[in-house]
């Protein structure tokens, strides 16, 4: 079974985000980029499926500028067999990503598509669901456990009330949550090998997909600074402040 894994290049989670002075977006100059953490989990799960004999080939996919090749090389170093970059300078939004992945799924005919439940830059949490709808495939979102057999996937999902287990007929779309696994570090030999693995570059036009943004960002601003807390001398003082000042009780 072939597994398609979508990965996104995002500002590294350790970087302190700065908003541009004109409020048009986030300042990305001279900042470190890396693979979206949820997508790292998706790649790791695909590699584990291959190691267990459940998958035969792993194809990593990304959409964005040329610099996304670095992210794809990371996926290759983790264990993906080959990669595809849909190269574009446009601001890619979830629906455009889903359409591009649907077109690639039609080309590649995977038995399973795995992607992170959301990206840490926009937190949209939409692409997996949109992709499943476009393909007409069952979906298992927020997966914390995944088990495969020849015809179905059993997914344990993280939901508000606890855990939910669903069984999906293959092919299917899975989105990963934090508890699914712990991604491995790519070893130096695998990093070197990744440089020789195939990486194809396509354009949205090659896939017949329009990636023009449908949403316009009007303004970006930092959250307001939180006021410092205060210490209270007693429970009675705390209750009095909650009642008279905060007016929450």
XYZ file of C-alpha atoms in Angstrom:
249
model
C 0.000 0.000 0.000
C 1.228 3.469 -0.903
C 0.969 6.189 1.767
C 0.818 9.877 0.852
C 1.999 12.256 3.594
C 1.481 16.019 3.426
C 4.046 18.249 5.156
C 4.168 22.006 5.598
C 7.061 24.425 6.082
C 6.299 26.727 9.011
C 8.117 29.117 11.308
C 9.871 26.953 13.900
C 7.879 26.497 17.110
C 10.790 27.858 19.169
C 10.773 31.210 17.352
C 9.077 34.164 19.016
C 6.611 35.500 16.460
C 6.798 39.185 15.557
C 4.044 41.091 13.769
C 5.034 43.474 10.995
C 4.874 47.158 11.854
C 2.180 47.781 9.246
C 0.009 44.938 10.575
C -0.088 43.085 7.242
C 1.238 39.813 8.593
C 3.949 38.012 10.517
C 7.573 39.037 10.061
C 9.387 36.016 8.608
C 12.689 37.680 7.768
C 15.748 35.965 9.254
C 13.709 33.408 11.206
C 14.139 29.654 11.321
C 11.661 27.459 9.459
C 11.023 23.767 10.041
C 8.463 21.046 9.393
C 5.109 21.526 11.075
C 5.247 19.373 14.273
C 1.948 17.608 13.543
C 3.258 16.713 10.074
C 6.413 15.256 11.635
C 4.100 12.908 13.528
C 2.375 12.031 10.244
C 5.707 11.168 8.593
C 6.777 9.097 11.597
C 3.508 7.130 11.533
C 3.908 6.413 7.818
C 7.477 5.196 8.385
C 6.315 2.934 11.228
C 3.638 1.475 8.953
C 6.297 0.673 6.367
C 8.585 -0.839 8.988
C 5.670 -3.021 10.115
C 5.098 -4.225 6.550
C 1.770 -2.388 6.204
C 3.018 0.140 3.633
C 5.204 -0.352 0.580
C 5.992 3.253 -0.391
C 5.840 6.643 1.320
C 5.429 9.781 -0.784
C 5.932 13.134 0.979
C 4.141 16.143 -0.510
C 4.412 19.863 0.146
C 3.016 23.040 -1.389
C 4.818 26.367 -1.387
C 8.031 28.089 -2.483
C 11.300 26.449 -3.499
C 12.468 26.521 0.131
C 9.920 23.781 0.887
C 12.363 21.337 -0.686
C 14.333 21.512 2.558
C 11.258 20.356 4.484
C 10.718 17.530 2.019
C 14.354 16.461 2.388
C 13.743 16.216 6.117
C 10.791 13.894 5.435
C 12.998 11.841 3.115
C 15.674 11.625 5.799
C 13.058 10.369 8.266
C 12.161 7.528 5.922
C 9.966 8.710 3.048
C 10.860 7.133 -0.306
C 10.269 10.091 -2.602
C 8.836 13.583 -2.541
C 6.712 15.938 -4.610
C 6.761 19.729 -4.348
C 3.888 21.711 -5.820
C 5.809 24.935 -6.207
C 4.067 28.283 -6.009
C 4.733 31.731 -4.565
C 1.046 32.223 -3.749
C -0.262 32.324 -0.207
C -1.656 28.784 0.023
C -4.902 28.335 1.932
C -6.496 25.075 3.149
C -8.965 24.624 0.290
C -6.219 25.067 -2.318
C -4.040 22.547 -0.470
C -6.923 20.067 -0.341
C -7.569 20.448 -4.077
C -3.897 19.929 -4.893
C -3.732 16.842 -2.664
C -6.865 15.458 -4.312
C -5.224 15.873 -7.724
C -2.079 14.134 -6.473
C -4.185 11.349 -4.968
C -5.773 10.816 -8.376
C -2.273 10.523 -9.877
C -0.624 8.442 -7.176
C -3.593 6.269 -6.106
C -2.506 5.923 -2.436
C -4.273 3.593 -0.030
C -3.873 6.066 2.818
C -3.257 9.800 3.187
C -1.822 11.062 6.489
C -1.369 14.691 7.475
C -1.135 16.742 10.635
C -4.413 17.812 12.157
C -3.380 21.480 11.817
C -0.429 23.734 11.087
C 1.015 25.803 13.912
C 1.146 28.964 11.794
C -2.532 29.381 10.858
C -4.159 26.738 13.137
C -6.884 26.271 10.519
C -7.501 22.550 11.142
C -9.343 22.293 7.807
C -7.207 20.622 5.140
C -7.717 16.983 6.158
C -11.468 17.341 6.429
C -11.718 19.207 3.113
C -9.553 16.619 1.386
C -11.683 13.730 2.623
C -14.815 15.516 1.412
C -13.326 16.210 -2.035
C -12.178 12.594 -2.420
C -15.308 11.094 -0.910
C -13.106 9.047 1.451
C -13.744 8.255 5.131
C -11.707 10.292 7.589
C -10.194 9.735 11.020
C -9.238 13.082 12.506
C -7.188 13.826 15.666
C -5.760 10.299 15.651
C -3.936 9.175 18.812
C -3.706 5.535 17.676
C -3.825 3.870 14.278
C -4.079 0.181 13.380
C -4.316 -1.173 9.827
C -5.442 -4.409 8.291
C -5.854 -5.275 4.616
C -9.127 -3.434 4.080
C -9.661 -1.049 6.995
C -8.050 1.359 9.441
C -9.016 1.494 13.106
C -8.452 4.984 14.515
C -8.651 6.154 18.107
C -9.585 9.831 18.092
C -9.018 12.545 20.679
C -12.415 14.163 21.301
C -13.747 16.574 23.918
C -15.294 13.792 25.957
C -12.229 11.515 25.895
C -11.473 8.941 23.209
C -13.531 7.673 20.294
C -12.615 4.631 18.181
C -13.778 4.423 14.569
C -13.182 1.878 11.806
C -12.637 3.248 8.299
C -12.703 1.427 4.987
C -9.575 2.064 2.938
C -8.597 4.286 1.196
C -8.962 6.900 3.932
C -7.639 10.207 5.235
C -6.026 10.354 8.689
C -5.021 13.505 10.590
C -2.583 13.117 13.460
C -2.714 14.342 17.049
C 0.194 14.787 19.445
C -0.175 11.459 21.271
C 0.041 9.283 18.165
C 3.824 8.876 18.354
C 7.187 10.506 19.076
C 8.926 11.489 15.799
C 12.465 10.210 15.317
C 15.507 12.345 14.653
C 16.992 11.879 11.213
C 20.462 10.340 11.437
C 23.390 11.824 9.509
C 23.631 8.837 7.123
C 19.909 9.144 6.353
C 20.268 12.894 5.801
C 22.989 12.175 3.252
C 20.889 9.467 1.588
C 17.919 11.845 1.393
C 19.872 14.104 -0.951
C 19.808 11.354 -3.581
C 16.148 10.387 -3.211
C 13.827 11.618 -6.002
C 12.059 14.949 -5.509
C 9.705 15.993 -8.301
C 8.652 19.620 -8.757
C 5.222 20.379 -10.197
C 3.192 23.537 -10.565
C -0.459 24.018 -9.627
C -1.175 24.279 -13.354
C 0.262 20.792 -13.867
C -2.429 19.533 -11.503
C -5.171 21.734 -12.930
C -5.627 23.486 -9.579
C -6.299 27.170 -8.936
C -4.476 28.175 -5.748
C -5.469 31.863 -5.781
C -6.362 32.949 -2.209
C -10.065 33.239 -1.439
C -9.575 34.944 1.898
C -7.900 38.313 2.431
C -6.113 39.128 5.675
C -7.221 42.590 6.716
C -5.019 43.046 9.763
C -2.702 41.114 12.064
C -1.980 42.316 15.589
C -0.343 40.912 18.685
C -2.599 39.840 21.570
C -2.978 42.472 24.287
C -0.523 42.248 27.139
C -1.952 40.545 30.206
C -1.927 42.476 33.435
C 0.190 41.128 36.251
C -1.600 39.062 38.874
C -1.875 39.971 42.532
C -1.525 38.045 45.751
C -4.402 37.873 48.220
C -4.085 37.389 51.927
C -6.976 35.004 52.505
C -9.779 33.040 50.907
C -12.241 35.684 52.039
C -10.186 38.356 50.272
C -10.110 36.219 47.111
C -13.869 35.679 47.145
C -14.453 39.387 47.767
C -12.311 40.395 44.792
C -13.941 37.819 42.513
C -17.354 39.078 43.536
C -16.821 42.843 43.710
C -13.989 43.522 41.238
C -14.009 40.728 38.674
C -17.770 40.212 39.093
C -17.531 36.575 38.099
C -19.446 35.218 41.092
